[in-house]
Coordinates of C-alpha atoms in Angstrom, one line a residue:
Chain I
X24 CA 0.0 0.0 0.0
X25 CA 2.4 2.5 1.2
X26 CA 4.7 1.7 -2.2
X27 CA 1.4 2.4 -4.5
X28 CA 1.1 5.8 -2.7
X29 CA 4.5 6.9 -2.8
X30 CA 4.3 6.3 -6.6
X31 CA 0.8 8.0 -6.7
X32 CA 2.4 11.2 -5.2
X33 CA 5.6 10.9 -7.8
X34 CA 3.1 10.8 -10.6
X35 CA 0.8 13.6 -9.7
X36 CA 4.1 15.9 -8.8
X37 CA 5.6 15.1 -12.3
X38 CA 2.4 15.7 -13.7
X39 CA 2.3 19.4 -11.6
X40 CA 5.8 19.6 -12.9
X41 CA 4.9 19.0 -16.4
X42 CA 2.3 21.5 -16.5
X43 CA 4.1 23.7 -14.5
X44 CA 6.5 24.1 -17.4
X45 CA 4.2 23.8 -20.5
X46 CA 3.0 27.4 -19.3
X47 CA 6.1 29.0 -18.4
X48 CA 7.8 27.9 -21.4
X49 CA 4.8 29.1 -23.7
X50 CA 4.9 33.0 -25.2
X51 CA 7.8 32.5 -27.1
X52 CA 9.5 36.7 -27.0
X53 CA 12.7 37.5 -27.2
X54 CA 14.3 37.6 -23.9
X55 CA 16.5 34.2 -23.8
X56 CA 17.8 35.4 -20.6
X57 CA 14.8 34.2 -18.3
X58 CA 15.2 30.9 -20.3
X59 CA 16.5 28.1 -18.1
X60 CA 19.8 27.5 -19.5
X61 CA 20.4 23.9 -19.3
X62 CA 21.9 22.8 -22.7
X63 CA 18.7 20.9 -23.5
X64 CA 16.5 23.6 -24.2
X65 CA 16.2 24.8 -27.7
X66 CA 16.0 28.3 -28.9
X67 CA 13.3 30.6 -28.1
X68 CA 10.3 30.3 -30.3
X69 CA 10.1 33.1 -33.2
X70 CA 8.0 35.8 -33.1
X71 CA 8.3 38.3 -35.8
X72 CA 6.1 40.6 -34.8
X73 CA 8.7 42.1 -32.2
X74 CA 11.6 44.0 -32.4
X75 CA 13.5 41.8 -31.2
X76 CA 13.7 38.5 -33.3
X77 CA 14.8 34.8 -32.8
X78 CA 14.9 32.4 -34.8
X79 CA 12.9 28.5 -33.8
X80 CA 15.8 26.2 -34.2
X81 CA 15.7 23.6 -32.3
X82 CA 19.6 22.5 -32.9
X83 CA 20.7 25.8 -31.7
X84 CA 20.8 25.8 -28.1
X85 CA 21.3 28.8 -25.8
X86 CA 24.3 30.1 -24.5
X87 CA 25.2 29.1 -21.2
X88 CA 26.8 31.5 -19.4
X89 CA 27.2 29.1 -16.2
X90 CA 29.8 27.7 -17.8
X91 CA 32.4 30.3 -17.9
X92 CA 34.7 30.1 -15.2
X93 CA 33.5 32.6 -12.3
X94 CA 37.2 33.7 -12.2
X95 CA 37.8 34.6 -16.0
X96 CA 34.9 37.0 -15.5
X97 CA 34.9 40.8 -15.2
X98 CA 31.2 41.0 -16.0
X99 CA 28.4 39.8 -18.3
X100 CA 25.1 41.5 -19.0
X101 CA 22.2 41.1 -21.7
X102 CA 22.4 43.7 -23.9
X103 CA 20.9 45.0 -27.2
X104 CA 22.8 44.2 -30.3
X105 CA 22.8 43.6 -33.9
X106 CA 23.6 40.4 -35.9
X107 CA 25.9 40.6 -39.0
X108 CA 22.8 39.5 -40.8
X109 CA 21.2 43.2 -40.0
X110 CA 18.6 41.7 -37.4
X111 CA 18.4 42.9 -34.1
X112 CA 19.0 40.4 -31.1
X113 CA 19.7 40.0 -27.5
X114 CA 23.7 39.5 -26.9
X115 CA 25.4 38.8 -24.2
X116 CA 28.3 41.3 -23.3
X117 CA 31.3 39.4 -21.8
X118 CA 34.3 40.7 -20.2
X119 CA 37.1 38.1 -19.6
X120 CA 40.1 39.5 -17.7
X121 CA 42.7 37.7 -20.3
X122 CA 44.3 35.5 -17.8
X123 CA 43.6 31.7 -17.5
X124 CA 41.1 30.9 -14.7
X125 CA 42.1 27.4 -14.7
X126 CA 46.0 28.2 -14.2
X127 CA 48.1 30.3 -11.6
X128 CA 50.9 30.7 -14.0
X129 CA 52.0 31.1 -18.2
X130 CA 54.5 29.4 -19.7
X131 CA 57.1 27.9 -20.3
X132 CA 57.8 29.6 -23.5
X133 CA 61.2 29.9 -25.0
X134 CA 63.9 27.4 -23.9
X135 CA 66.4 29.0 -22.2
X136 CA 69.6 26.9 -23.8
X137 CA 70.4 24.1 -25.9
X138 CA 70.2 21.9 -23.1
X139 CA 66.5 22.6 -21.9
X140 CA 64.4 19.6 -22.4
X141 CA 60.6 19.9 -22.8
X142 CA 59.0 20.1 -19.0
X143 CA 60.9 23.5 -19.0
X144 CA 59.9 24.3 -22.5
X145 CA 56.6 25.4 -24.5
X146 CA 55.7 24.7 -27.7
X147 CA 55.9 25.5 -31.4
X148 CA 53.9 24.1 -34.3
X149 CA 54.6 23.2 -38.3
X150 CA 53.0 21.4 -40.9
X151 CA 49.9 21.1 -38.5
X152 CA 52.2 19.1 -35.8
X153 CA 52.8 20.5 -32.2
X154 CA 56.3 20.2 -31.2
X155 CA 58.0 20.7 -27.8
X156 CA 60.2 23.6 -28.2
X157 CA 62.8 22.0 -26.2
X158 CA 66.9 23.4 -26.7
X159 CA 67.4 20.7 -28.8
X160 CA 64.8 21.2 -31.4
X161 CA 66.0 25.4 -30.9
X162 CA 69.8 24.2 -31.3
X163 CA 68.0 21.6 -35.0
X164 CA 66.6 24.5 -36.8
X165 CA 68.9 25.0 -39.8
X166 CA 68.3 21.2 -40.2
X167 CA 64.5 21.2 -39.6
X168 CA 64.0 23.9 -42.2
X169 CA 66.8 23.3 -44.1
X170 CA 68.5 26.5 -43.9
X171 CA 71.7 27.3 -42.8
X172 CA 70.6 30.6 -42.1
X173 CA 69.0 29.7 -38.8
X174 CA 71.2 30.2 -35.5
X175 CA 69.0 31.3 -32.4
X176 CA 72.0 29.8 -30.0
X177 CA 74.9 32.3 -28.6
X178 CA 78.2 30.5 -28.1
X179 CA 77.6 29.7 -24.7
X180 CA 74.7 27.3 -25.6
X181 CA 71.8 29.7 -24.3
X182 CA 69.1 30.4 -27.0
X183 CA 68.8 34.3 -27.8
X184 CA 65.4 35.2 -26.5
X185 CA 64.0 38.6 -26.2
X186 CA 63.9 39.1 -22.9
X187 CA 63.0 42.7 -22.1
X188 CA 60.4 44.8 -23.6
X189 CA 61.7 46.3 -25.8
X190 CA 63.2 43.3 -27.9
X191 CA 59.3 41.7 -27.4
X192 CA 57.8 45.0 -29.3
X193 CA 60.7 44.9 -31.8
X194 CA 59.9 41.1 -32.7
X195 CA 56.3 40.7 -31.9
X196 CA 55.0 42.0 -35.1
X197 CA 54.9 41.2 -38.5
X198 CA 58.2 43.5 -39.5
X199 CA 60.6 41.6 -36.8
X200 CA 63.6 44.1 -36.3
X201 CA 66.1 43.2 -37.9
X202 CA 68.4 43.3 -34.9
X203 CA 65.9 40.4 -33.7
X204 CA 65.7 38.2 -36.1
X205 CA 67.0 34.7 -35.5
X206 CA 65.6 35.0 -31.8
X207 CA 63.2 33.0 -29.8
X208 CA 60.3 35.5 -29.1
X209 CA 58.2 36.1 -26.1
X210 CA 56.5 38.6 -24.4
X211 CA 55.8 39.1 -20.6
X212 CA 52.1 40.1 -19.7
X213 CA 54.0 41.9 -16.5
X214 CA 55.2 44.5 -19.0
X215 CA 51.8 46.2 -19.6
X216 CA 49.6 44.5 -16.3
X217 CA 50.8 45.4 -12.9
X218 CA 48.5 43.3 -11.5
X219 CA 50.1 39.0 -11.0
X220 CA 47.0 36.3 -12.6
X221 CA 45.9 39.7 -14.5
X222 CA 45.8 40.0 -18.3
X223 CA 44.6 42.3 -21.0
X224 CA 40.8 42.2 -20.1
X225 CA 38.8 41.5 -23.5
X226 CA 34.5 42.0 -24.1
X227 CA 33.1 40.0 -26.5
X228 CA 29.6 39.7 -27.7
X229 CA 27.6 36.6 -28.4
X230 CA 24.1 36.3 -29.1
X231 CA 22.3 35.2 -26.2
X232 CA 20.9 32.2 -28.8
X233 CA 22.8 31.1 -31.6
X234 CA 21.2 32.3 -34.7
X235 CA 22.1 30.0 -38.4
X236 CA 23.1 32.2 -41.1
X237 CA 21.2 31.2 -44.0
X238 CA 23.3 32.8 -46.7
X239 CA 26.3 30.8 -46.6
X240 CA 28.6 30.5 -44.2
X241 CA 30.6 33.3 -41.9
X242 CA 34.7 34.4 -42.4
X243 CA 36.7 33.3 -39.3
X244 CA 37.9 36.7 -37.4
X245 CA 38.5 35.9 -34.3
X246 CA 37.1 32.5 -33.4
X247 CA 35.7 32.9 -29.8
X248 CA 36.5 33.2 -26.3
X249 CA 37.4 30.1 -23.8
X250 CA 35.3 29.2 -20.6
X251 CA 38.7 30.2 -18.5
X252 CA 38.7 33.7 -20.5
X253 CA 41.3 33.3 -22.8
X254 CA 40.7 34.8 -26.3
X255 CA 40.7 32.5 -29.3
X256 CA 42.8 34.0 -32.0
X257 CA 43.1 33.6 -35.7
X258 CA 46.0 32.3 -37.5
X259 CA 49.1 33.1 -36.4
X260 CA 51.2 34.7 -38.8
X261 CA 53.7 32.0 -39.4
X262 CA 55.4 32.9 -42.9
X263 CA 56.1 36.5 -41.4
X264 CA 57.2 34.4 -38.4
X265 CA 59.6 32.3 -40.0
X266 CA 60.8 34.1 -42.6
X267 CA 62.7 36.6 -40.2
X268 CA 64.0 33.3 -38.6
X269 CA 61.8 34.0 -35.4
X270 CA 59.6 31.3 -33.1
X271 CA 56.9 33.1 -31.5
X272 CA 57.2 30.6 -28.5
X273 CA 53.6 28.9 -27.7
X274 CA 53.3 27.3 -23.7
X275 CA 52.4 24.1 -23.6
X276 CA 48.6 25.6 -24.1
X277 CA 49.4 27.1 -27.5
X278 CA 49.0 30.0 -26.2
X279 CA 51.5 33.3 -26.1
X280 CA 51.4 37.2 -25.2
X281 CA 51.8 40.3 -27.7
X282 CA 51.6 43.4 -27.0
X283 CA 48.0 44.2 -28.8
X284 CA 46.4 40.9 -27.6
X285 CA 47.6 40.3 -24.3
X286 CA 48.1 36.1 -23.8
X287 CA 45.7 34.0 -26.4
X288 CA 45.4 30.9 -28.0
X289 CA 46.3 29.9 -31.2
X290 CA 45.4 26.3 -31.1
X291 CA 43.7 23.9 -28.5
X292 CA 45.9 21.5 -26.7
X293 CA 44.3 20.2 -23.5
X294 CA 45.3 17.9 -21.3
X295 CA 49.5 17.9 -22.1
X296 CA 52.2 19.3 -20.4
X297 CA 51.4 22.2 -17.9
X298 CA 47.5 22.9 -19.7
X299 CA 45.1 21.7 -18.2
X300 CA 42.8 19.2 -19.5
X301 CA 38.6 19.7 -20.1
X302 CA 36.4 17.0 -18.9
X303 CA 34.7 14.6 -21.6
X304 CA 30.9 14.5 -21.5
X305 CA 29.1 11.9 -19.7
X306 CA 28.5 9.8 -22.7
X307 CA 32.4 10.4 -23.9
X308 CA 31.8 12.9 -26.2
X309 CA 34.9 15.7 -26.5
X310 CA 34.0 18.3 -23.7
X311 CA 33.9 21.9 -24.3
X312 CA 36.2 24.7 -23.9
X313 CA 34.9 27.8 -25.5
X314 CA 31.9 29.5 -27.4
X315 CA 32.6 30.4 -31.0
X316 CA 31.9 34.2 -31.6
X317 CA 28.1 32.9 -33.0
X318 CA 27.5 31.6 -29.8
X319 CA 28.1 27.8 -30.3
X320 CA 30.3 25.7 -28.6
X321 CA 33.8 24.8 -29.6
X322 CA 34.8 21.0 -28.0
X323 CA 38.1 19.7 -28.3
X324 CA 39.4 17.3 -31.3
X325 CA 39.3 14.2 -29.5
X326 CA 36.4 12.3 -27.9
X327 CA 37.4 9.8 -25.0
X328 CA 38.6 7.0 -27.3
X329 CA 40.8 8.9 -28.4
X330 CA 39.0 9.1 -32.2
X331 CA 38.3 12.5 -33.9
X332 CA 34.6 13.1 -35.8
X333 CA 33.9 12.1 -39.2
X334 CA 31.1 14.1 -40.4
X335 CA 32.1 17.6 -39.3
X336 CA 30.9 20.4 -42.0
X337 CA 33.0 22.6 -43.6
X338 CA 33.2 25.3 -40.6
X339 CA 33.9 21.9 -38.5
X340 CA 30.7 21.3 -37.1
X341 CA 27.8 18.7 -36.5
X342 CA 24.8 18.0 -34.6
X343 CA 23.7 15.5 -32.2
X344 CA 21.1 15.4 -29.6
X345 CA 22.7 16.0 -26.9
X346 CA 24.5 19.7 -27.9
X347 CA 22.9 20.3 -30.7
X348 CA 24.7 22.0 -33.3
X349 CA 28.5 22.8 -32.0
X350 CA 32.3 22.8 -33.6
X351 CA 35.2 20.3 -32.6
X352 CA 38.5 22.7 -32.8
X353 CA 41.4 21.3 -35.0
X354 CA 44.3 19.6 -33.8
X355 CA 46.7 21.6 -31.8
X356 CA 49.6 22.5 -34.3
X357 CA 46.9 23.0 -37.3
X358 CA 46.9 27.1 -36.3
X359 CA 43.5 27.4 -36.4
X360 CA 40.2 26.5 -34.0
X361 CA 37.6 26.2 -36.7
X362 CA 36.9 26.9 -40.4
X363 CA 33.6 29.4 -40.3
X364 CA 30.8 30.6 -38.7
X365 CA 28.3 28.5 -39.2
X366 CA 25.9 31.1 -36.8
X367 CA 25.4 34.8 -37.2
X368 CA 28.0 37.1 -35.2
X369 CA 27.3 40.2 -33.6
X370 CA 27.8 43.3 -36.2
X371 CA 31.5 44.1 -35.7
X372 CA 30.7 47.8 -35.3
X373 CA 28.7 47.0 -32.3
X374 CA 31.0 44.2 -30.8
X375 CA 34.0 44.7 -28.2
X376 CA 37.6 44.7 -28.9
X377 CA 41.2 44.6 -26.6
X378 CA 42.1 47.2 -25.4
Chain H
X20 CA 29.8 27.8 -10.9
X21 CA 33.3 26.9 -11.5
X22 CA 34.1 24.7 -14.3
X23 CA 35.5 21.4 -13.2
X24 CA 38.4 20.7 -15.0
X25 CA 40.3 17.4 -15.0
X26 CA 43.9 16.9 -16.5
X27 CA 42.5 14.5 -19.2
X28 CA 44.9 11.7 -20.2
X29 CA 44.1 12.8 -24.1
X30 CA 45.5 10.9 -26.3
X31 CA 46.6 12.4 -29.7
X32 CA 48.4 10.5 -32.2
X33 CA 51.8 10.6 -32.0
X34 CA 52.3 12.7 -34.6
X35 CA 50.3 15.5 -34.1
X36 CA 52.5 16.5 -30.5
X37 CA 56.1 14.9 -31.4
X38 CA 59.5 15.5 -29.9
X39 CA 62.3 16.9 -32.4
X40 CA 64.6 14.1 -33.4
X41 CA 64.9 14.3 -37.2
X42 CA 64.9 16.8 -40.2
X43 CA 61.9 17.6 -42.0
X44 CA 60.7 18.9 -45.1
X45 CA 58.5 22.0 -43.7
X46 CA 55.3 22.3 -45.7
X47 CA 53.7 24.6 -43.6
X48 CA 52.8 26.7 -46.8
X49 CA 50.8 23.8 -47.8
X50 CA 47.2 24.8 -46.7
X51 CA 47.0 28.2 -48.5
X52 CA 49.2 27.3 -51.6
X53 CA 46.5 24.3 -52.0
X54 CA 43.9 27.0 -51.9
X55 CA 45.3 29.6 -54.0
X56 CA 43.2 29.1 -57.4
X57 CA 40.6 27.9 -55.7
X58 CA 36.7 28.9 -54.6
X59 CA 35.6 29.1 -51.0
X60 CA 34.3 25.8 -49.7
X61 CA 35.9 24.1 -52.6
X62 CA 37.2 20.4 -51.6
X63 CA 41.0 20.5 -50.8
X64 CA 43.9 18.4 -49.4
X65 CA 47.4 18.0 -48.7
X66 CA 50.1 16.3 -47.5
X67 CA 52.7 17.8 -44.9
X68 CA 55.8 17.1 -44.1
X69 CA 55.5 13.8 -42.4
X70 CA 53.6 12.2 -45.4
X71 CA 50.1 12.6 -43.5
X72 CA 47.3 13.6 -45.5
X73 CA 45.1 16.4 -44.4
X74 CA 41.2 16.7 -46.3
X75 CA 39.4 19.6 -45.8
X76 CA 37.8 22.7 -47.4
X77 CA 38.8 26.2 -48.4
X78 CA 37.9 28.8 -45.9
X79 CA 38.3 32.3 -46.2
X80 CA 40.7 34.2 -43.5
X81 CA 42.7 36.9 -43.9
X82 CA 41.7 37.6 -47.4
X83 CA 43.0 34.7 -48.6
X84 CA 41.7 30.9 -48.6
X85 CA 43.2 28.0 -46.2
X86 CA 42.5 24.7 -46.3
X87 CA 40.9 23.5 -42.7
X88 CA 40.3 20.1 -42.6
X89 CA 37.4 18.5 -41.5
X90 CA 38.4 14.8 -41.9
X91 CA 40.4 12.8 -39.4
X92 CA 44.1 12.7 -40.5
X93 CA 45.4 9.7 -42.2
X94 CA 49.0 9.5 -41.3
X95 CA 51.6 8.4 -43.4
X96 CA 51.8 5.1 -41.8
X97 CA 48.3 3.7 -42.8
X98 CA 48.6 5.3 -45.9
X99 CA 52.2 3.5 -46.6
X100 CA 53.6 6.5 -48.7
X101 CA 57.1 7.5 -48.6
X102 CA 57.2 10.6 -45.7
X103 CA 59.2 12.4 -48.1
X104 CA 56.4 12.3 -51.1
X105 CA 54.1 15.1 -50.7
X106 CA 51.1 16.4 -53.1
X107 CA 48.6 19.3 -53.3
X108 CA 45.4 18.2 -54.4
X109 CA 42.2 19.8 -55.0
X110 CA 40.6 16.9 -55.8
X111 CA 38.3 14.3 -53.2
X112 CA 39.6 11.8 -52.0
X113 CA 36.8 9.9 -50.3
X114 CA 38.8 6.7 -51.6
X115 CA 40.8 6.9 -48.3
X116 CA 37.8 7.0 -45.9

């Protein structure tokens, strides 16, 4: 008897439950920010009628802003903004403060001799393959490139690295001084943040829904923003890199400072060396690390076996049930996250910047 | 709510994170030069240095068009090339999936 009752009582307060939510969640509007964010719920139904508009889409599922890492964040509000589609949409207006949430420290970056082996070394990537920038591979580059013109070693074995602020704006930037070519280059945040665990704080703008474009596919700027409030970046600038016998030193997150970015990533390598790693998804799926700038996820490469997608569109993305429609980023020494936008972006007059 | 984070044990393929201990043939010029006379979107692939073959598309950055691929790697062990053979091909090549 008291079994039957119990399961009476679970019944009728699903059934409140259920009803409960068919007549919160009906009225459609605009406002996604009432919406309860669990990744389950779709979009927010489309009403054309008001200012505001949204799109039904039921693979598009709202940005959750829970998942940032409280740390990373300056502030986000809801704000008023306009797609690069022309509509006018809800946005949410985040302000990361640059620096890692999920690390104390950067680095390492340049090796500092021909000796250094790889847990006291970053990274640097060619031919879409990470490497440990350890001495060895810094003391192998005339070989590994094939010309003799490479030499980033003084005679006492240490690698030439610019190591004050001045060198770092001389060889940060496309025209590397002359005077600093064949170096290893690296910047220090501590040159333009007094603050330590402070970086160049960064707002972006994301619709509060993602919204698919439906005239082809969006040109990569700048990707996204990570959950630990990092900024995504576009390609590095290898050629200009290489061809004044420069290595923009990664850390072992592919990520590095300049002086008009502050620290960001150029490539997604969780889980090796000093990065930290992102959790996979209960059912083993890749986890995710970042929103794209059109307000869908961006997982890592690899899914818990260890195997990479196969059906990923052109901008790199699919759909399943669980996340609906979201990107896997490329492999870690490929210098880039993803291929497009796959989702409107925020108008790029009304969206932040660096500072 | 902070993120949980976990060092993974992720495993990538050898030789997408490898330690220096040979000369290579740098190709990193590959994915644009593959791209250069080509439409956006338009089916591309290469092979880098290490004889893996990369599939993908052409995708617009910069002004110019890179291929991003969007297929797993095949590396140049299962395709039993020669690491020092390399090609730029526009064409599909589904026969590898």
């Amino acid at each position: 008897m008291s079994i039957s009752l119990i399961t009476k009582k679970q019944i009728l307060a699903a059934f409140a439950i259920f009803l409960s939510l068919l007549l919160f969640s009906c009225g459609g509007g605009s406002g996604s920010s009432d919406d309860d964010t669990d990744d389950t719920d779709t979009g927010a139904e489309t009403d054309t009628d008001d200012e505001d508009t949204t799109v039904d889409d039921p693979d598009s599922f709202p940005v959750d802003t829970t998942r940032f890492d409280l740390d990373s964040l300056a502030s986000i509000e809801e704000v008023d903004c306009t797609l690069s589609n022309g509509d006018e949409s809800t946005c949410y207006s985040i302000e990361v403060t640059g620096f890692p949430a999920d690390r104390d420290e950067l680095g390492y970056f340049c090796p500092e001799s021909e000796t250094t082996e790889a847990d006291e070394a970053g990274k640097w990537f060619d031919d879409g393959v990470l490497y440990d920038l350890t001495g060895e591979f810094i003391a192998n580059l005339s070989t590994f490139y094939d010309d003799d013109t490479w030499n980033l070693l003084n005679d006492d074995g240490t690698v030439k690295i610019t190591d004050t602020q001045e060198s770092c704006e001389a060889a940060a930037r496309p025209d590397v001084d002359e005077q600093y070519q064949n170096h290893c280059v690296m910047c220090e945040l501590s040159y333009y943040v007094d603050v330590e665990g402070e970086g160049f704080t960064y707002t972006v703008e994301i619709p509060t829904t993602p919204v698919p474009r439906t005239d082809g596919t969006g040109q990569i700027t700048n990707p996204g923003i990570a959950y630990n409030g990092v900024k995504l970046e576009g390609n590095a600038p290898v050629a200009a890199i290489l061809g004044a016998w420069t290595i923009a030193a990664f850390d072992d997150c592919v990520g590095h400072v300049n002086p008009n970015e502050g620290y960001h990533y150029h490539g997604a390598n969780h889980g090796d060396g000093d990065c930290p790693g992102v959790e996979y998804e209960s059912d083993g799926h890749a986890g995710a690390f970042g929103y794209a700038l059109d307000g869908y996820a961006i997982h890592s490469m690899l899914d818990e076996s260890g195997e990479e997608e196969s059906d990923l569109d052109e901008c790199r993305g699919h759909t399943d049930d669980e996340r609906g429609y979201h990107y896997h980023s490329a492999g870690p020494g490929e210098n880039t996250f993803i291929g497009c936008f796959t989702g409107e972006i925020v108008n790029t007059e009304d969206a932040g910047g660096p500072p | 709510m902070s993120r949980l984070i976990v060092k993974a044990a992720i495993f990538f393929p050898p030789l997408l994170i490898a330690t220096f201990g040979y000369s290579h043939e740098s190709n990193h010029e590959a994915p644009w030069e593959v791209c250069e006379d080509s439409q956006k979107s338009a089916q591309c692939s290469y092979t880098n240095g290490e004889g893996d073959l990369f599939r993908g598309t052409c995708q617009s950055f910069s002004e110019a068009l890179m291929c991003v691929r969007n297929k797993p790697i095949i590396y140049a062990a299962d395709l039993g090339r020669n690491s020092s053979v390399h090609s730029h091909d526009n064409e599909s090549l589904d026969d590898h999936n």
